[in-house]
Amino acid sequence: MTALLRYQAALLLRSQRWLPPVILYAAVLGIGVQTGQPVLDSLGYAAAAVLPVAAWLVRICATNEPPAARSCVGAAAGPARAHLACLLVAFGAAALLGVVATVVVSVVSDPASTDHRTPVPVVPAGGAGLLAALVCALLGTAVGALTTRPLLRSTGRAVPAMLLAAVLALVVTGSPARVAVTELVTGSQAGVVPAPVLPLFVAGAMAAGAVAVACALTTRRG
């Protein structure tokens, strides 16, 4: 599995297809996060933006290989393992992006509540923001896994489905991503650092289920 992960990571880096989602994410942060804003509010914004980027990265990793190369890798390692490596690399890239963004946002933001009256400790706030970013990365991975091959092969169907699912994952009541981001915003208003651990477990379970379905269908459909 280690060799598959290295192979998929090398494909992602060399393809340079990761540049558009990363640049877009940086642009979104540059527009929405300003120096001196409340730290928890900014961390919630940065975490929410990870979700569509994670879904996009999944699509990139799942479609990076030419069909012939994908068939060779599937024959050598098994199609399910090969597809799992794609999804894990995409999640790892999204999680790394979330970690970097969390650190930067924690440094440039004001360690205070929304009204700038109550101090908010930076390190615990950064930890809460990191958990929220991981929740969104996991849910974005689930969205990407269910809206690309082998479930949806047509680009005309897969891309709109991915965008719609990413938006719904952020706004639907009960979504782990919405819960985690809302906890950060609510915590900022009260000057209290939340701990979105439950959303993390739920998002992890959802991502594991989506990945299992995608890998199982890869074995059947190729």
PDB file of C-alpha atoms in Angstrom:
ATOM      1  CA  MET A   1       0.000   0.000   0.000  1.00  0.00           C
ATOM      2  CA  THR A   2       2.905   2.334   0.715  1.00  0.00           C
ATOM      3  CA  ALA A   3       4.129   1.995  -2.863  1.00  0.00           C
ATOM      4  CA  LEU A   4       0.641   2.787  -4.190  1.00  0.00           C
ATOM      5  CA  LEU A   5       0.414   5.886  -2.011  1.00  0.00           C
ATOM      6  CA  ARG A   6       3.808   7.100  -3.226  1.00  0.00           C
ATOM      7  CA  TYR A   7       2.805   6.429  -6.804  1.00  0.00           C
ATOM      8  CA  GLN A   8      -0.469   8.341  -6.505  1.00  0.00           C
ATOM      9  CA  ALA A   9       1.188  11.207  -4.644  1.00  0.00           C
ATOM     10  CA  ALA A  10       3.844  11.469  -7.359  1.00  0.00           C
ATOM     11  CA  LEU A  11       1.150  11.462 -10.041  1.00  0.00           C
ATOM     12  CA  LEU A  12      -0.698  14.258  -8.279  1.00  0.00           C
ATOM     13  CA  LEU A  13       2.393  16.417  -7.846  1.00  0.00           C
ATOM     14  CA  ARG A  14       3.715  15.912 -11.360  1.00  0.00           C
ATOM     15  CA  SER A  15       0.377  16.483 -13.028  1.00  0.00           C
ATOM     16  CA  GLN A  16       0.159  19.997 -11.525  1.00  0.00           C
ATOM     17  CA  ARG A  17      -3.621  19.579 -11.631  1.00  0.00           C
ATOM     18  CA  TRP A  18      -3.590  20.369  -7.914  1.00  0.00           C
ATOM     19  CA  LEU A  19      -2.700  23.991  -8.673  1.00  0.00           C
ATOM     20  CA  PRO A  20      -6.230  25.257  -9.551  1.00  0.00           C
ATOM     21  CA  PRO A  21      -7.924  24.054  -6.325  1.00  0.00           C
ATOM     22  CA  VAL A  22      -4.998  25.207  -4.171  1.00  0.00           C
ATOM     23  CA  ILE A  23      -4.888  28.624  -5.843  1.00  0.00           C
ATOM     24  CA  LEU A  24      -8.649  28.964  -5.540  1.00  0.00           C
ATOM     25  CA  TYR A  25      -8.466  28.042  -1.849  1.00  0.00           C
ATOM     26  CA  ALA A  26      -5.734  30.616  -1.264  1.00  0.00           C
ATOM     27  CA  ALA A  27      -7.794  33.234  -3.082  1.00  0.00           C
ATOM     28  CA  VAL A  28     -10.889  32.429  -1.004  1.00  0.00           C
ATOM     29  CA  LEU A  29      -8.862  32.796   2.182  1.00  0.00           C
ATOM     30  CA  GLY A  30      -7.289  36.002   0.938  1.00  0.00           C
ATOM     31  CA  ILE A  31     -10.740  37.478   0.354  1.00  0.00           C
ATOM     32  CA  GLY A  32     -12.501  36.150   3.444  1.00  0.00           C
ATOM     33  CA  VAL A  33      -9.775  36.198   6.104  1.00  0.00           C
ATOM     34  CA  GLN A  34      -8.256  39.516   7.090  1.00  0.00           C
ATOM     35  CA  THR A  35      -5.668  40.383   9.719  1.00  0.00           C
ATOM     36  CA  GLY A  36      -7.269  41.236  13.045  1.00  0.00           C
ATOM     37  CA  GLN A  37     -10.539  39.353  12.527  1.00  0.00           C
ATOM     38  CA  PRO A  38     -11.782  37.089  15.373  1.00  0.00           C
ATOM     39  CA  VAL A  39      -9.783  33.873  15.277  1.00  0.00           C
ATOM     40  CA  LEU A  40     -12.645  31.378  15.623  1.00  0.00           C
ATOM     41  CA  ASP A  41     -14.733  33.062  12.924  1.00  0.00           C
ATOM     42  CA  SER A  42     -11.779  33.016  10.542  1.00  0.00           C
ATOM     43  CA  LEU A  43     -10.970  29.394  11.354  1.00  0.00           C
ATOM     44  CA  GLY A  44     -14.561  28.397  10.627  1.00  0.00           C
ATOM     45  CA  TYR A  45     -14.393  30.134   7.251  1.00  0.00           C
ATOM     46  CA  ALA A  46     -11.083  28.464   6.400  1.00  0.00           C
ATOM     47  CA  ALA A  47     -12.379  25.040   7.437  1.00  0.00           C
ATOM     48  CA  ALA A  48     -15.564  25.320   5.370  1.00  0.00           C
ATOM     49  CA  ALA A  49     -13.561  26.131   2.244  1.00  0.00           C
ATOM     50  CA  VAL A  50     -11.600  22.881   2.606  1.00  0.00           C
ATOM     51  CA  LEU A  51     -14.657  20.755   1.770  1.00  0.00           C
ATOM     52  CA  PRO A  52     -15.078  21.562  -1.943  1.00  0.00           C
ATOM     53  CA  VAL A  53     -11.300  21.548  -2.390  1.00  0.00           C
ATOM     54  CA  ALA A  54     -11.131  18.019  -0.939  1.00  0.00           C
ATOM     55  CA  ALA A  55     -13.857  16.842  -3.315  1.00  0.00           C
ATOM     56  CA  TRP A  56     -12.006  18.434  -6.247  1.00  0.00           C
ATOM     57  CA  LEU A  57      -8.737  16.759  -5.241  1.00  0.00           C
ATOM     58  CA  VAL A  58     -10.486  13.386  -5.116  1.00  0.00           C
ATOM     59  CA  ARG A  59     -11.696  13.870  -8.661  1.00  0.00           C
ATOM     60  CA  ILE A  60      -8.199  14.861  -9.773  1.00  0.00           C
ATOM     61  CA  CYS A  61      -6.586  11.796  -8.177  1.00  0.00           C
ATOM     62  CA  ALA A  62      -9.275   9.439  -9.453  1.00  0.00           C
ATOM     63  CA  THR A  63      -8.878  10.626 -13.050  1.00  0.00           C
ATOM     64  CA  ASN A  64      -5.124  11.257 -13.174  1.00  0.00           C
ATOM     65  CA  GLU A  65      -4.111   7.977 -14.791  1.00  0.00           C
ATOM     66  CA  PRO A  66      -4.684   7.052 -18.427  1.00  0.00           C
ATOM     67  CA  PRO A  67      -6.992   4.023 -18.736  1.00  0.00           C
ATOM     68  CA  ALA A  68      -4.105   1.733 -19.742  1.00  0.00           C
ATOM     69  CA  ALA A  69      -2.002   2.725 -16.732  1.00  0.00           C
ATOM     70  CA  ARG A  70      -4.988   2.375 -14.414  1.00  0.00           C
ATOM     71  CA  SER A  71      -5.645  -1.126 -15.736  1.00  0.00           C
ATOM     72  CA  CYS A  72      -2.013  -2.134 -15.186  1.00  0.00           C
ATOM     73  CA  VAL A  73      -1.981  -0.833 -11.623  1.00  0.00           C
ATOM     74  CA  GLY A  74      -5.322  -2.491 -10.912  1.00  0.00           C
ATOM     75  CA  ALA A  75      -4.092  -5.801 -12.277  1.00  0.00           C
ATOM     76  CA  ALA A  76      -0.919  -5.640 -10.175  1.00  0.00           C
ATOM     77  CA  ALA A  77      -2.312  -4.424  -6.870  1.00  0.00           C
ATOM     78  CA  GLY A  78      -6.059  -4.915  -7.198  1.00  0.00           C
ATOM     79  CA  PRO A  79      -8.509  -2.250  -8.389  1.00  0.00           C
ATOM     80  CA  ALA A  80      -9.902  -1.645  -4.897  1.00  0.00           C
ATOM     81  CA  ARG A  81      -6.467  -1.031  -3.363  1.00  0.00           C
ATOM     82  CA  ALA A  82      -5.449   1.196  -6.256  1.00  0.00           C
ATOM     83  CA  HIS A  83      -8.589   3.300  -5.923  1.00  0.00           C
ATOM     84  CA  LEU A  84      -8.200   3.449  -2.143  1.00  0.00           C
ATOM     85  CA  ALA A  85      -4.717   4.889  -2.635  1.00  0.00           C
ATOM     86  CA  CYS A  86      -6.191   7.618  -4.866  1.00  0.00           C
ATOM     87  CA  LEU A  87      -8.719   8.582  -2.214  1.00  0.00           C
ATOM     88  CA  LEU A  88      -6.206   8.518   0.636  1.00  0.00           C
ATOM     89  CA  VAL A  89      -3.768  10.740  -1.243  1.00  0.00           C
ATOM     90  CA  ALA A  90      -6.538  13.209  -2.021  1.00  0.00           C
ATOM     91  CA  PHE A  91      -7.624  13.295   1.616  1.00  0.00           C
ATOM     92  CA  GLY A  92      -4.023  13.709   2.751  1.00  0.00           C
ATOM     93  CA  ALA A  93      -3.533  16.652   0.387  1.00  0.00           C
ATOM     94  CA  ALA A  94      -6.746  18.314   1.584  1.00  0.00           C
ATOM     95  CA  ALA A  95      -5.857  17.713   5.235  1.00  0.00           C
ATOM     96  CA  LEU A  96      -2.376  19.173   4.710  1.00  0.00           C
ATOM     97  CA  LEU A  97      -3.921  22.231   3.108  1.00  0.00           C
ATOM     98  CA  GLY A  98      -6.266  22.560   6.087  1.00  0.00           C
ATOM     99  CA  VAL A  99      -3.377  22.313   8.547  1.00  0.00           C
ATOM    100  CA  VAL A 100      -1.371  25.011   6.768  1.00  0.00           C
ATOM    101  CA  ALA A 101      -4.413  27.285   6.555  1.00  0.00           C
ATOM    102  CA  THR A 102      -5.205  26.745  10.241  1.00  0.00           C
ATOM    103  CA  VAL A 103      -1.695  27.771  11.270  1.00  0.00           C
ATOM    104  CA  VAL A 104      -1.697  30.866   9.061  1.00  0.00           C
ATOM    105  CA  VAL A 105      -5.171  31.957  10.134  1.00  0.00           C
ATOM    106  CA  SER A 106      -4.327  31.446  13.818  1.00  0.00           C
ATOM    107  CA  VAL A 107      -1.266  33.667  13.455  1.00  0.00           C
ATOM    108  CA  VAL A 108      -2.914  36.570  11.599  1.00  0.00           C
ATOM    109  CA  SER A 109      -6.249  36.619  13.439  1.00  0.00           C
ATOM    110  CA  ASP A 110      -7.198  38.426  16.625  1.00  0.00           C
ATOM    111  CA  PRO A 111      -7.334  36.026  19.608  1.00  0.00           C
ATOM    112  CA  ALA A 112     -10.654  37.413  20.782  1.00  0.00           C
ATOM    113  CA  SER A 113     -14.391  36.851  20.546  1.00  0.00           C
ATOM    114  CA  THR A 114     -16.589  38.286  17.811  1.00  0.00           C
ATOM    115  CA  ASP A 115     -17.022  41.557  19.716  1.00  0.00           C
ATOM    116  CA  HIS A 116     -13.258  41.676  20.453  1.00  0.00           C
ATOM    117  CA  ARG A 117     -13.953  41.886  24.193  1.00  0.00           C
ATOM    118  CA  THR A 118     -13.272  38.347  25.411  1.00  0.00           C
ATOM    119  CA  PRO A 119      -9.780  36.852  24.961  1.00  0.00           C
ATOM    120  CA  VAL A 120      -9.628  33.516  23.155  1.00  0.00           C
ATOM    121  CA  PRO A 121      -6.536  31.313  23.671  1.00  0.00           C
ATOM    122  CA  VAL A 122      -4.774  30.832  20.340  1.00  0.00           C
ATOM    123  CA  VAL A 123      -3.539  27.257  20.733  1.00  0.00           C
ATOM    124  CA  PRO A 124      -6.887  25.716  21.767  1.00  0.00           C
ATOM    125  CA  ALA A 125      -8.601  27.788  19.067  1.00  0.00           C
ATOM    126  CA  GLY A 126      -6.151  26.473  16.496  1.00  0.00           C
ATOM    127  CA  GLY A 127      -6.835  22.937  17.697  1.00  0.00           C
ATOM    128  CA  ALA A 128     -10.579  23.445  17.285  1.00  0.00           C
ATOM    129  CA  GLY A 129     -10.017  24.924  13.834  1.00  0.00           C
ATOM    130  CA  LEU A 130      -7.859  21.963  12.879  1.00  0.00           C
ATOM    131  CA  LEU A 131     -10.578  19.523  13.947  1.00  0.00           C
ATOM    132  CA  ALA A 132     -13.130  21.444  11.896  1.00  0.00           C
ATOM    133  CA  ALA A 133     -10.793  21.428   8.884  1.00  0.00           C
ATOM    134  CA  LEU A 134     -10.375  17.651   9.205  1.00  0.00           C
ATOM    135  CA  VAL A 135     -14.159  17.246   9.409  1.00  0.00           C
ATOM    136  CA  CYS A 136     -14.540  19.177   6.154  1.00  0.00           C
ATOM    137  CA  ALA A 137     -11.662  17.300   4.511  1.00  0.00           C
ATOM    138  CA  LEU A 138     -13.256  13.962   5.429  1.00  0.00           C
ATOM    139  CA  LEU A 139     -16.694  15.002   4.229  1.00  0.00           C
ATOM    140  CA  GLY A 140     -15.217  16.464   1.052  1.00  0.00           C
ATOM    141  CA  THR A 141     -13.454  13.157   0.430  1.00  0.00           C
ATOM    142  CA  ALA A 142     -16.782  11.358   0.845  1.00  0.00           C
ATOM    143  CA  VAL A 143     -18.426  13.751  -1.618  1.00  0.00           C
ATOM    144  CA  GLY A 144     -15.636  13.267  -4.131  1.00  0.00           C
ATOM    145  CA  ALA A 145     -15.648   9.481  -3.762  1.00  0.00           C
ATOM    146  CA  LEU A 146     -19.372   9.316  -4.529  1.00  0.00           C
ATOM    147  CA  THR A 147     -19.338  11.742  -7.477  1.00  0.00           C
ATOM    148  CA  THR A 148     -16.483  10.413  -9.586  1.00  0.00           C
ATOM    149  CA  ARG A 149     -15.502   7.117 -11.154  1.00  0.00           C
ATOM    150  CA  PRO A 150     -16.548   4.374 -10.788  1.00  0.00           C
ATOM    151  CA  LEU A 151     -19.952   5.731  -9.681  1.00  0.00           C
ATOM    152  CA  LEU A 152     -20.148   8.618 -12.151  1.00  0.00           C
ATOM    153  CA  ARG A 153     -17.979   8.397 -15.257  1.00  0.00           C
ATOM    154  CA  SER A 154     -19.427  11.231 -17.329  1.00  0.00           C
ATOM    155  CA  THR A 155     -17.810  14.610 -16.618  1.00  0.00           C
ATOM    156  CA  GLY A 156     -21.064  16.340 -17.514  1.00  0.00           C
ATOM    157  CA  ARG A 157     -22.800  14.533 -14.673  1.00  0.00           C
ATOM    158  CA  ALA A 158     -19.960  14.132 -12.199  1.00  0.00           C
ATOM    159  CA  VAL A 159     -18.874  17.775 -11.892  1.00  0.00           C
ATOM    160  CA  PRO A 160     -22.368  19.277 -11.274  1.00  0.00           C
ATOM    161  CA  ALA A 161     -23.118  16.438  -8.861  1.00  0.00           C
ATOM    162  CA  MET A 162     -19.880  17.118  -6.990  1.00  0.00           C
ATOM    163  CA  LEU A 163     -20.564  20.848  -6.723  1.00  0.00           C
ATOM    164  CA  LEU A 164     -24.144  20.322  -5.579  1.00  0.00           C
ATOM    165  CA  ALA A 165     -23.149  17.679  -3.024  1.00  0.00           C
ATOM    166  CA  ALA A 166     -20.365  19.907  -1.662  1.00  0.00           C
ATOM    167  CA  VAL A 167     -22.777  22.806  -1.166  1.00  0.00           C
ATOM    168  CA  LEU A 168     -25.352  20.551   0.491  1.00  0.00           C
ATOM    169  CA  ALA A 169     -22.691  19.081   2.781  1.00  0.00           C
ATOM    170  CA  LEU A 170     -22.016  22.589   4.060  1.00  0.00           C
ATOM    171  CA  VAL A 171     -25.585  23.832   4.492  1.00  0.00           C
ATOM    172  CA  VAL A 172     -27.821  20.834   5.264  1.00  0.00           C
ATOM    173  CA  THR A 173     -28.921  20.647   8.893  1.00  0.00           C
ATOM    174  CA  GLY A 174     -27.116  17.865  10.730  1.00  0.00           C
ATOM    175  CA  SER A 175     -24.154  17.788   8.374  1.00  0.00           C
ATOM    176  CA  PRO A 176     -20.919  17.268  10.367  1.00  0.00           C
ATOM    177  CA  ALA A 177     -19.272  20.086   8.400  1.00  0.00           C
ATOM    178  CA  ARG A 178     -22.062  22.526   9.190  1.00  0.00           C
ATOM    179  CA  VAL A 179     -22.065  21.481  12.847  1.00  0.00           C
ATOM    180  CA  ALA A 180     -18.302  21.911  13.185  1.00  0.00           C
ATOM    181  CA  VAL A 181     -18.245  25.318  11.493  1.00  0.00           C
ATOM    182  CA  THR A 182     -21.307  26.481  13.421  1.00  0.00           C
ATOM    183  CA  GLU A 183     -19.656  25.490  16.700  1.00  0.00           C
ATOM    184  CA  LEU A 184     -16.681  27.693  15.843  1.00  0.00           C
ATOM    185  CA  VAL A 185     -18.900  30.656  14.979  1.00  0.00           C
ATOM    186  CA  THR A 186     -21.046  30.194  18.084  1.00  0.00           C
ATOM    187  CA  GLY A 187     -17.938  29.789  20.210  1.00  0.00           C
ATOM    188  CA  SER A 188     -16.580  33.021  18.806  1.00  0.00           C
ATOM    189  CA  GLN A 189     -19.740  34.870  19.801  1.00  0.00           C
ATOM    190  CA  ALA A 190     -19.493  33.529  23.361  1.00  0.00           C
ATOM    191  CA  GLY A 191     -15.699  33.710  23.615  1.00  0.00           C
ATOM    192  CA  VAL A 192     -15.499  29.950  24.250  1.00  0.00           C
ATOM    193  CA  VAL A 193     -13.361  27.487  22.302  1.00  0.00           C
ATOM    194  CA  PRO A 194     -15.458  24.494  21.139  1.00  0.00           C
ATOM    195  CA  ALA A 195     -14.288  20.918  20.645  1.00  0.00           C
ATOM    196  CA  PRO A 196     -15.952  19.507  17.490  1.00  0.00           C
ATOM    197  CA  VAL A 197     -14.996  15.911  18.283  1.00  0.00           C
ATOM    198  CA  LEU A 198     -18.401  14.351  17.586  1.00  0.00           C
ATOM    199  CA  PRO A 199     -18.622  15.870  14.077  1.00  0.00           C
ATOM    200  CA  LEU A 200     -15.137  14.471  13.429  1.00  0.00           C
ATOM    201  CA  PHE A 201     -16.239  10.927  14.308  1.00  0.00           C
ATOM    202  CA  VAL A 202     -19.417  11.238  12.232  1.00  0.00           C
ATOM    203  CA  ALA A 203     -17.509  12.644   9.251  1.00  0.00           C
ATOM    204  CA  GLY A 204     -14.953   9.862   9.580  1.00  0.00           C
ATOM    205  CA  ALA A 205     -17.683   7.230   9.538  1.00  0.00           C
ATOM    206  CA  MET A 206     -19.330   8.823   6.504  1.00  0.00           C
ATOM    207  CA  ALA A 207     -16.027   9.053   4.656  1.00  0.00           C
ATOM    208  CA  ALA A 208     -15.192   5.432   5.472  1.00  0.00           C
ATOM    209  CA  GLY A 209     -18.573   4.313   4.151  1.00  0.00           C
ATOM    210  CA  ALA A 210     -18.263   6.331   0.955  1.00  0.00           C
ATOM    211  CA  VAL A 211     -14.733   5.057   0.342  1.00  0.00           C
ATOM    212  CA  ALA A 212     -15.821   1.468   0.947  1.00  0.00           C
ATOM    213  CA  VAL A 213     -18.661   1.812  -1.567  1.00  0.00           C
ATOM    214  CA  ALA A 214     -16.399   3.411  -4.176  1.00  0.00           C
ATOM    215  CA  CYS A 215     -13.693   0.770  -3.777  1.00  0.00           C
ATOM    216  CA  ALA A 216     -16.211  -2.074  -3.897  1.00  0.00           C
ATOM    217  CA  LEU A 217     -17.732  -0.720  -7.111  1.00  0.00           C
ATOM    218  CA  THR A 218     -14.254  -0.249  -8.576  1.00  0.00           C
ATOM    219  CA  THR A 219     -13.704  -3.987  -8.196  1.00  0.00           C
ATOM    220  CA  ARG A 220     -16.953  -4.722 -10.055  1.00  0.00           C
ATOM    221  CA  ARG A 221     -16.911  -2.038 -12.727  1.00  0.00           C
ATOM    222  CA  GLY A 222     -13.194  -1.487 -13.161  1.00  0.00           C
TER     223      GLY A 222
END
